[in-house]
């Protein structure tokens, strides 16, 4: 089997990998649309966190098509002992050992990059989950998926919740922006991102440490390189100027009826003032006029993240389809499957 490194300038190969993503997504996760080609092109190389990575694919006999690919995320700022692998085989070519061969190849590439642990994620009870079990990966955290169906929830509910939350949040001012992070907020947003290090995660992962430069260079890559529209709502603490709370939503023009919830964080010293609810209810009121065509907003939370889930359920989010199962295994074991 020929496994070739994807050169992003090779638009035909990139499109072929995107086709595999689309057919796999329709089979493995019909609950959400696949990533559009522009989003896939940015994500497949650098993931959502703009970490360096490699993509390898298996060309098909049919010219211009691919059978399978994998992306290997190689974090360079923290978690440098780890690699994150996602192998995808087109449904018509499954159960022939291609997944295992890609995993062995990915393990060799991870070892060549000095990594000891290979982590991954798959849909709960999906083919990927069965595959992970069969190669001996250790299951970790489960992230439940929830969706807010805006066709079922009247916008007046968000206005009411915003008022209730605002009453508990004296001394904070709400600010908002579209697109990339404005220069004056880069450092404040970094501090808000760092608050997410308190969210539940599997053992062995180091904190992601953001600063203004990292936010500027890495956080908004999807917004800079695609037509994806970004919305941010933050609560500033009047007394200190700190960004106490932040929530972000993205809308892909290729799937305008979907909203994708990004980070939501309230920094530790400002928790307990309903800032999570305040920022999110404000966001939903804004989107009702800025993006009235959105039908559903999707989000994922670790099953143990009670506070975030409580906020989401207050807003009307409900469990939606299967969640995500994270897993990991030693690189040496993956090389020998
Ligand atoms: C997971 C995936 C890459 C597997 O690709 P594949 O080429 O079918 O994998 P293999 O043929 O090498 O399967 C290896 C073993 O995994 C297990 N397995 C794979 N798919 C399975 C399924 N649908 N049901 C039960 N076991 C399965 C079997 O034990 C299989 O060995 P066998 O066929 O001899 O019984 C493919 O299903 C896929 O692209 N899924 C969507 C993306 C994803 O979830 N990736 C994995 C993240 S961990």
GROMACS .gro file of C-alpha atoms and ligand atoms in nm:
model
  385
    1UNK     CA    1   0.000   0.000   0.000
    2UNK     CA    2   0.140   0.341  -0.097
    3UNK     CA    3   0.118   0.604   0.179
    4UNK     CA    4   0.209   0.949   0.050
    5UNK     CA    5   0.260   1.272   0.241
    6UNK     CA    6   0.000   1.532   0.150
    7UNK     CA    7   0.140   1.852   0.008
    8UNK     CA    8  -0.114   2.125   0.079
    9UNK     CA    9  -0.031   2.287  -0.254
   10UNK     CA   10  -0.161   1.969  -0.423
   11UNK     CA   11  -0.522   2.078  -0.447
   12UNK     CA   12  -0.632   1.760  -0.624
   13UNK     CA   13  -0.499   1.538  -0.343
   14UNK     CA   14  -0.649   1.771  -0.084
   15UNK     CA   15  -0.989   1.747  -0.254
   16UNK     CA   16  -0.953   1.368  -0.268
   17UNK     CA   17  -0.892   1.358   0.109
   18UNK     CA   18  -1.189   1.588   0.162
   19UNK     CA   19  -1.408   1.346  -0.038
   20UNK     CA   20  -1.300   1.067   0.199
   21UNK     CA   21  -1.392   1.293   0.491
   22UNK     CA   22  -1.737   1.360   0.341
   23UNK     CA   23  -1.826   0.995   0.275
   24UNK     CA   24  -1.686   0.885   0.611
   25UNK     CA   25  -1.873   1.162   0.790
   26UNK     CA   26  -2.204   1.062   0.624
   27UNK     CA   27  -2.149   0.706   0.751
   28UNK     CA   28  -1.995   0.770   1.092
   29UNK     CA   29  -2.168   1.089   1.202
   30UNK     CA   30  -2.480   1.179   1.004
   31UNK     CA   31  -2.585   1.414   1.289
   32UNK     CA   32  -2.377   1.705   1.160
   33UNK     CA   33  -2.259   1.817   0.817
   34UNK     CA   34  -1.899   1.738   0.721
   35UNK     CA   35  -1.640   2.015   0.731
   36UNK     CA   36  -1.650   2.231   0.420
   37UNK     CA   37  -1.341   2.216   0.197
   38UNK     CA   38  -1.199   2.552   0.318
   39UNK     CA   39  -1.232   2.451   0.685
   40UNK     CA   40  -1.102   2.099   0.618
   41UNK     CA   41  -0.797   2.245   0.439
   42UNK     CA   42  -0.694   2.451   0.742
   43UNK     CA   43  -0.791   2.190   1.004
   44UNK     CA   44  -0.627   1.891   0.835
   45UNK     CA   45  -0.282   2.049   0.856
   46UNK     CA   46  -0.299   2.230   1.187
   47UNK     CA   47  -0.608   2.115   1.374
   48UNK     CA   48  -0.820   2.365   1.566
   49UNK     CA   49  -0.528   2.473   1.786
   50UNK     CA   50  -0.288   2.554   1.501
   51UNK     CA   51  -0.038   2.293   1.611
   52UNK     CA   52   0.210   2.168   1.352
   53UNK     CA   53   0.115   1.842   1.188
   54UNK     CA   54   0.155   1.603   0.898
   55UNK     CA   55  -0.105   1.444   0.671
   56UNK     CA   56  -0.049   1.116   0.486
   57UNK     CA   57  -0.288   0.958   0.238
   58UNK     CA   58  -0.341   0.646   0.031
   59UNK     CA   59  -0.405   0.727  -0.337
   60UNK     CA   60  -0.682   0.524  -0.499
   61UNK     CA   61  -0.646   0.339  -0.830
   62UNK     CA   62  -0.900   0.582  -0.976
   63UNK     CA   63  -0.707   0.898  -1.071
   64UNK     CA   64  -0.769   1.191  -0.837
   65UNK     CA   65  -0.924   0.984  -0.559
   66UNK     CA   66  -0.803   0.865  -0.221
   67UNK     CA   67  -0.880   0.556  -0.017
   68UNK     CA   68  -0.777   0.686   0.325
   69UNK     CA   69  -0.569   0.945   0.508
   70UNK     CA   70  -0.453   1.032   0.854
   71UNK     CA   71  -0.352   1.351   1.024
   72UNK     CA   72  -0.087   1.357   1.290
   73UNK     CA   73  -0.094   1.656   1.521
   74UNK     CA   74   0.247   1.731   1.670
   75UNK     CA   75   0.204   1.991   1.945
   76UNK     CA   76   0.516   2.205   1.967
   77UNK     CA   77   0.453   2.427   2.272
   78UNK     CA   78   0.340   2.175   2.532
   79UNK     CA   79   0.253   1.804   2.531
   80UNK     CA   80   0.563   1.748   2.322
   81UNK     CA   81   0.576   1.382   2.425
   82UNK     CA   82   0.241   1.329   2.253
   83UNK     CA   83   0.097   1.310   1.904
   84UNK     CA   84  -0.269   1.317   1.811
   85UNK     CA   85  -0.366   1.082   1.528
   86UNK     CA   86  -0.689   1.060   1.331
   87UNK     CA   87  -0.702   0.789   1.064
   88UNK     CA   88  -0.999   0.787   0.825
   89UNK     CA   89  -1.073   0.511   0.571
   90UNK     CA   90  -1.348   0.555   0.312
   91UNK     CA   91  -1.641   0.329   0.401
   92UNK     CA   92  -1.612   0.113   0.086
   93UNK     CA   93  -1.252   0.019   0.174
   94UNK     CA   94  -1.294  -0.071   0.542
   95UNK     CA   95  -1.216  -0.398   0.724
   96UNK     CA   96  -0.920  -0.476   0.498
   97UNK     CA   97  -0.643  -0.378   0.737
   98UNK     CA   98  -0.591  -0.024   0.601
   99UNK     CA   99  -0.669   0.136   0.939
  100UNK     CA  100  -0.407  -0.078   1.112
  101UNK     CA  101  -0.148  -0.002   0.845
  102UNK     CA  102  -0.211   0.371   0.878
  103UNK     CA  103  -0.179   0.343   1.255
  104UNK     CA  104   0.159   0.167   1.225
  105UNK     CA  105   0.277   0.434   0.981
  106UNK     CA  106   0.154   0.711   1.211
  107UNK     CA  107   0.336   0.548   1.504
  108UNK     CA  108   0.661   0.549   1.306
  109UNK     CA  109   0.613   0.917   1.221
  110UNK     CA  110   0.530   0.994   1.585
  111UNK     CA  111   0.846   0.813   1.700
  112UNK     CA  112   1.051   0.999   1.438
  113UNK     CA  113   0.919   1.319   1.597
  114UNK     CA  114   1.021   1.208   1.944
  115UNK     CA  115   0.669   1.125   2.069
  116UNK     CA  116   0.592   0.850   2.320
  117UNK     CA  117   0.211   0.859   2.335
  118UNK     CA  118  -0.042   0.847   2.054
  119UNK     CA  119  -0.385   0.992   2.138
  120UNK     CA  120  -0.703   0.991   1.932
  121UNK     CA  121  -1.078   1.043   1.937
  122UNK     CA  122  -1.371   0.862   1.776
  123UNK     CA  123  -1.750   0.870   1.788
  124UNK     CA  124  -1.897   0.672   2.077
  125UNK     CA  125  -1.996   0.323   1.958
  126UNK     CA  126  -1.867   0.395   1.607
  127UNK     CA  127  -1.637   0.190   1.383
  128UNK     CA  128  -1.354   0.408   1.516
  129UNK     CA  129  -1.442   0.313   1.872
  130UNK     CA  130  -1.437  -0.059   1.779
  131UNK     CA  131  -1.107  -0.010   1.597
  132UNK     CA  132  -0.951   0.166   1.897
  133UNK     CA  133  -1.062  -0.121   2.121
  134UNK     CA  134  -0.923  -0.381   1.885
  135UNK     CA  135  -0.576  -0.221   1.873
  136UNK     CA  136  -0.564  -0.196   2.252
  137UNK     CA  137  -0.601   0.181   2.298
  138UNK     CA  138  -0.696   0.285   2.650
  139UNK     CA  139  -1.032   0.467   2.661
  140UNK     CA  140  -1.028   0.804   2.839
  141UNK     CA  141  -1.261   1.098   2.869
  142UNK     CA  142  -1.602   1.104   2.702
  143UNK     CA  143  -1.725   1.433   2.560
  144UNK     CA  144  -2.102   1.450   2.525
  145UNK     CA  145  -2.245   1.647   2.236
  146UNK     CA  146  -2.537   1.881   2.285
  147UNK     CA  147  -2.732   2.094   2.042
  148UNK     CA  148  -2.954   2.396   2.093
  149UNK     CA  149  -3.239   2.383   1.843
  150UNK     CA  150  -3.318   2.749   1.788
  151UNK     CA  151  -3.637   2.658   1.603
  152UNK     CA  152  -3.775   2.524   1.929
  153UNK     CA  153  -3.657   2.792   2.175
  154UNK     CA  154  -3.810   3.142   2.158
  155UNK     CA  155  -3.548   3.421   2.149
  156UNK     CA  156  -3.734   3.587   2.441
  157UNK     CA  157  -3.593   3.311   2.662
  158UNK     CA  158  -3.237   3.437   2.603
  159UNK     CA  159  -3.334   3.797   2.684
  160UNK     CA  160  -3.494   3.681   3.009
  161UNK     CA  161  -3.193   3.467   3.105
  162UNK     CA  162  -2.957   3.753   3.020
  163UNK     CA  163  -3.147   3.982   3.256
  164UNK     CA  164  -3.146   3.725   3.536
  165UNK     CA  165  -2.773   3.664   3.492
  166UNK     CA  166  -2.695   4.038   3.469
  167UNK     CA  167  -2.862   4.092   3.806
  168UNK     CA  168  -2.604   3.856   3.962
  169UNK     CA  169  -2.313   4.011   3.770
  170UNK     CA  170  -2.285   4.369   3.893
  171UNK     CA  171  -1.947   4.529   3.817
  172UNK     CA  172  -1.894   4.368   3.477
  173UNK     CA  173  -1.929   4.521   3.130
  174UNK     CA  174  -2.015   4.313   2.824
  175UNK     CA  175  -1.809   4.369   2.508
  176UNK     CA  176  -1.831   4.186   2.177
  177UNK     CA  177  -1.652   4.163   1.844
  178UNK     CA  178  -1.671   3.979   1.514
  179UNK     CA  179  -1.378   3.812   1.340
  180UNK     CA  180  -1.024   3.797   1.474
  181UNK     CA  181  -0.935   3.914   1.825
  182UNK     CA  182  -0.883   4.293   1.839
  183UNK     CA  183  -0.526   4.392   1.937
  184UNK     CA  184  -0.631   4.544   2.271
  185UNK     CA  185  -0.788   4.215   2.383
  186UNK     CA  186  -0.512   3.970   2.281
  187UNK     CA  187  -0.361   3.940   2.631
  188UNK     CA  188  -0.702   3.933   2.800
  189UNK     CA  189  -0.827   3.660   2.568
  190UNK     CA  190  -0.509   3.459   2.640
  191UNK     CA  191  -0.589   3.471   3.013
  192UNK     CA  192  -0.946   3.358   2.941
  193UNK     CA  193  -0.818   3.069   2.726
  194UNK     CA  194  -0.585   2.966   3.011
  195UNK     CA  195  -0.890   2.931   3.236
  196UNK     CA  196  -0.987   2.630   3.023
  197UNK     CA  197  -0.695   2.440   3.177
  198UNK     CA  198  -0.934   2.383   3.470
  199UNK     CA  199  -1.178   2.189   3.248
  200UNK     CA  200  -1.178   1.809   3.292
  201UNK     CA  201  -0.921   1.623   3.080
  202UNK     CA  202  -0.735   1.294   3.078
  203UNK     CA  203  -0.427   1.249   3.294
  204UNK     CA  204  -0.095   1.314   3.127
  205UNK     CA  205  -0.194   1.627   2.934
  206UNK     CA  206  -0.010   1.947   3.019
  207UNK     CA  207  -0.175   2.290   3.039
  208UNK     CA  208  -0.201   2.491   2.717
  209UNK     CA  209  -0.032   2.820   2.802
  210UNK     CA  210  -0.160   3.106   2.589
  211UNK     CA  211  -0.015   3.455   2.563
  212UNK     CA  212  -0.106   3.751   2.344
  213UNK     CA  213   0.127   3.646   2.062
  214UNK     CA  214  -0.008   3.292   2.054
  215UNK     CA  215  -0.367   3.419   2.037
  216UNK     CA  216  -0.273   3.655   1.754
  217UNK     CA  217  -0.079   3.394   1.555
  218UNK     CA  218  -0.276   3.078   1.621
  219UNK     CA  219  -0.622   3.123   1.768
  220UNK     CA  220  -0.804   3.270   1.472
  221UNK     CA  221  -0.639   3.089   1.181
  222UNK     CA  222  -0.971   2.947   1.056
  223UNK     CA  223  -1.120   3.298   1.054
  224UNK     CA  224  -0.822   3.447   0.872
  225UNK     CA  225  -0.793   3.177   0.608
  226UNK     CA  226  -1.158   3.094   0.533
  227UNK     CA  227  -1.489   3.274   0.509
  228UNK     CA  228  -1.595   3.137   0.849
  229UNK     CA  229  -1.759   3.410   1.058
  230UNK     CA  230  -1.657   3.442   1.423
  231UNK     CA  231  -1.858   3.596   1.710
  232UNK     CA  232  -1.712   3.668   2.054
  233UNK     CA  233  -1.882   3.798   2.369
  234UNK     CA  234  -1.675   3.881   2.678
  235UNK     CA  235  -1.742   4.016   3.028
  236UNK     CA  236  -1.481   4.270   3.146
  237UNK     CA  237  -1.438   4.323   3.520
  238UNK     CA  238  -1.481   4.699   3.575
  239UNK     CA  239  -1.252   4.719   3.879
  240UNK     CA  240  -0.949   4.541   3.729
  241UNK     CA  241  -1.004   4.542   3.352
  242UNK     CA  242  -0.964   4.163   3.349
  243UNK     CA  243  -1.155   3.953   3.101
  244UNK     CA  244  -1.364   3.752   3.342
  245UNK     CA  245  -1.568   3.556   3.091
  246UNK     CA  246  -1.560   3.477   2.721
  247UNK     CA  247  -1.766   3.275   2.475
  248UNK     CA  248  -1.712   3.225   2.102
  249UNK     CA  249  -1.929   3.088   1.818
  250UNK     CA  250  -1.837   3.026   1.454
  251UNK     CA  251  -2.055   3.003   1.146
  252UNK     CA  252  -1.935   2.841   0.823
  253UNK     CA  253  -2.098   3.008   0.519
  254UNK     CA  254  -2.112   2.665   0.355
  255UNK     CA  255  -2.338   2.539   0.638
  256UNK     CA  256  -2.511   2.860   0.751
  257UNK     CA  257  -2.787   2.682   0.942
  258UNK     CA  258  -2.529   2.552   1.193
  259UNK     CA  259  -2.348   2.741   1.467
  260UNK     CA  260  -2.037   2.587   1.619
  261UNK     CA  261  -1.973   2.673   1.982
  262UNK     CA  262  -1.605   2.743   2.045
  263UNK     CA  263  -1.445   2.813   2.380
  264UNK     CA  264  -1.644   2.934   2.680
  265UNK     CA  265  -1.442   3.025   2.987
  266UNK     CA  266  -1.489   3.211   3.313
  267UNK     CA  267  -1.162   3.283   3.494
  268UNK     CA  268  -1.128   3.130   3.839
  269UNK     CA  269  -1.161   3.441   4.057
  270UNK     CA  270  -1.476   3.547   3.873
  271UNK     CA  271  -1.670   3.223   3.892
  272UNK     CA  272  -2.007   3.217   4.072
  273UNK     CA  273  -2.140   3.543   3.920
  274UNK     CA  274  -2.341   3.381   3.640
  275UNK     CA  275  -2.095   3.510   3.380
  276UNK     CA  276  -2.115   3.186   3.180
  277UNK     CA  277  -2.490   3.228   3.144
  278UNK     CA  278  -2.460   3.604   3.089
  279UNK     CA  279  -2.209   3.579   2.803
  280UNK     CA  280  -2.387   3.286   2.638
  281UNK     CA  281  -2.737   3.435   2.662
  282UNK     CA  282  -2.598   3.764   2.523
  283UNK     CA  283  -2.438   3.570   2.237
  284UNK     CA  284  -2.766   3.395   2.154
  285UNK     CA  285  -2.957   3.724   2.152
  286UNK     CA  286  -2.694   3.870   1.917
  287UNK     CA  287  -2.697   3.569   1.681
  288UNK     CA  288  -3.078   3.588   1.658
  289UNK     CA  289  -3.035   3.912   1.462
  290UNK     CA  290  -2.683   3.867   1.313
  291UNK     CA  291  -2.733   3.507   1.190
  292UNK     CA  292  -3.111   3.451   1.197
  293UNK     CA  293  -3.081   3.149   0.965
  294UNK     CA  294  -2.900   2.935   1.228
  295UNK     CA  295  -3.114   2.636   1.324
  296UNK     CA  296  -2.882   2.452   1.561
  297UNK     CA  297  -2.576   2.532   1.767
  298UNK     CA  298  -2.360   2.235   1.866
  299UNK     CA  299  -2.123   2.203   2.155
  300UNK     CA  300  -1.920   1.931   2.327
  301UNK     CA  301  -1.848   1.902   2.699
  302UNK     CA  302  -1.671   1.643   2.909
  303UNK     CA  303  -1.946   1.442   3.077
  304UNK     CA  304  -1.808   1.552   3.415
  305UNK     CA  305  -1.814   1.926   3.335
  306UNK     CA  306  -2.129   1.983   3.543
  307UNK     CA  307  -2.117   2.363   3.557
  308UNK     CA  308  -2.088   2.416   3.182
  309UNK     CA  309  -2.353   2.152   3.116
  310UNK     CA  310  -2.589   2.317   3.368
  311UNK     CA  311  -2.551   2.652   3.186
  312UNK     CA  312  -2.610   2.485   2.849
  313UNK     CA  313  -2.918   2.300   2.970
  314UNK     CA  314  -3.061   2.621   3.119
  315UNK     CA  315  -3.029   2.773   2.771
  316UNK     CA  316  -3.213   2.477   2.617
  317UNK     CA  317  -2.929   2.255   2.491
  318UNK     CA  318  -3.012   1.883   2.471
  319UNK     CA  319  -2.796   1.577   2.417
  320UNK     CA  320  -2.758   1.531   2.042
  321UNK     CA  321  -2.635   1.206   1.886
  322UNK     CA  322  -2.337   1.015   2.017
  323UNK     CA  323  -2.051   1.196   2.187
  324UNK     CA  324  -1.675   1.157   2.142
  325UNK     CA  325  -1.457   0.897   2.308
  326UNK     CA  326  -1.093   0.994   2.361
  327UNK     CA  327  -0.825   0.723   2.386
  328UNK     CA  328  -0.450   0.677   2.386
  329UNK     CA  329  -0.176   0.417   2.363
  330UNK     CA  330   0.203   0.407   2.373
  331UNK     CA  331   0.363   0.483   2.037
  332UNK     CA  332   0.568   0.161   2.065
  333UNK     CA  333   0.248  -0.045   2.101
  334UNK     CA  334   0.083   0.131   1.805
  335UNK     CA  335   0.388   0.054   1.589
  336UNK     CA  336   0.333  -0.317   1.652
  337UNK     CA  337  -0.045  -0.355   1.592
  338LIG     C1  338  -1.153   0.339   1.233
  338LIG     C2  339  -1.118   0.317   1.087
  338LIG     C3  340  -1.000   0.405   1.050
  338LIG     C4  341  -1.081   0.169   1.068
  338LIG     O1  342  -1.038   0.148   0.937
  338LIG     P1  343  -1.032   0.000   0.875
  338LIG     O2  344  -0.947   0.006   0.754
  338LIG     O3  345  -1.170  -0.054   0.859
  338LIG     O4  346  -0.957  -0.079   0.991
  338LIG     P2  347  -0.896  -0.227   0.988
  338LIG     O5  348  -0.950  -0.302   0.868
  338LIG     O6  349  -0.748  -0.215   0.999
  338LIG     O7  350  -0.959  -0.288   1.122
  338LIG     C5  351  -0.879  -0.340   1.225
  338LIG     C6  352  -0.969  -0.403   1.330
  338LIG     O8  353  -1.047  -0.303   1.396
  338LIG     C7  354  -1.174  -0.359   1.435
  338LIG     N1  355  -1.283  -0.289   1.365
  338LIG     C8  356  -1.271  -0.195   1.269
  338LIG     N2  357  -1.393  -0.152   1.232
  338LIG     C9  358  -1.483  -0.220   1.303
  338LIG    C10  359  -1.625  -0.220   1.310
  338LIG     N3  360  -1.699  -0.139   1.230
  338LIG     N4  361  -1.687  -0.303   1.397
  338LIG    C11  362  -1.615  -0.386   1.477
  338LIG     N5  363  -1.477  -0.392   1.474
  338LIG    C12  364  -1.414  -0.308   1.389
  338LIG    C13  365  -1.169  -0.505   1.392
  338LIG     O9  366  -1.116  -0.581   1.499
  338LIG    C14  367  -1.071  -0.498   1.276
  338LIG    O10  368  -1.009  -0.624   1.249
  338LIG     P3  369  -1.090  -0.735   1.162
  338LIG    O11  370  -1.148  -0.664   1.042
  338LIG    O12  371  -0.984  -0.833   1.126
  338LIG    O13  372  -1.196  -0.789   1.250
  338LIG    C15  373  -1.242   0.348   0.998
  338LIG    O14  374  -1.356   0.277   1.045
  338LIG    C16  375  -1.277   0.494   0.994
  338LIG    O15  376  -1.228   0.566   0.908
  338LIG     N6  377  -1.362   0.545   1.088
  338LIG    C17  378  -1.396   0.685   1.099
  338LIG    C18  379  -1.282   0.770   1.160
  338LIG    C19  380  -1.237   0.721   1.297
  338LIG    O16  381  -1.318   0.701   1.385
  338LIG     N7  382  -1.106   0.699   1.311
  338LIG    C20  383  -1.048   0.631   1.427
  338LIG    C21  384  -1.015   0.716   1.541
  338LIG     S1  385  -0.954   0.617   1.675
   0.00000   0.00000   0.00000
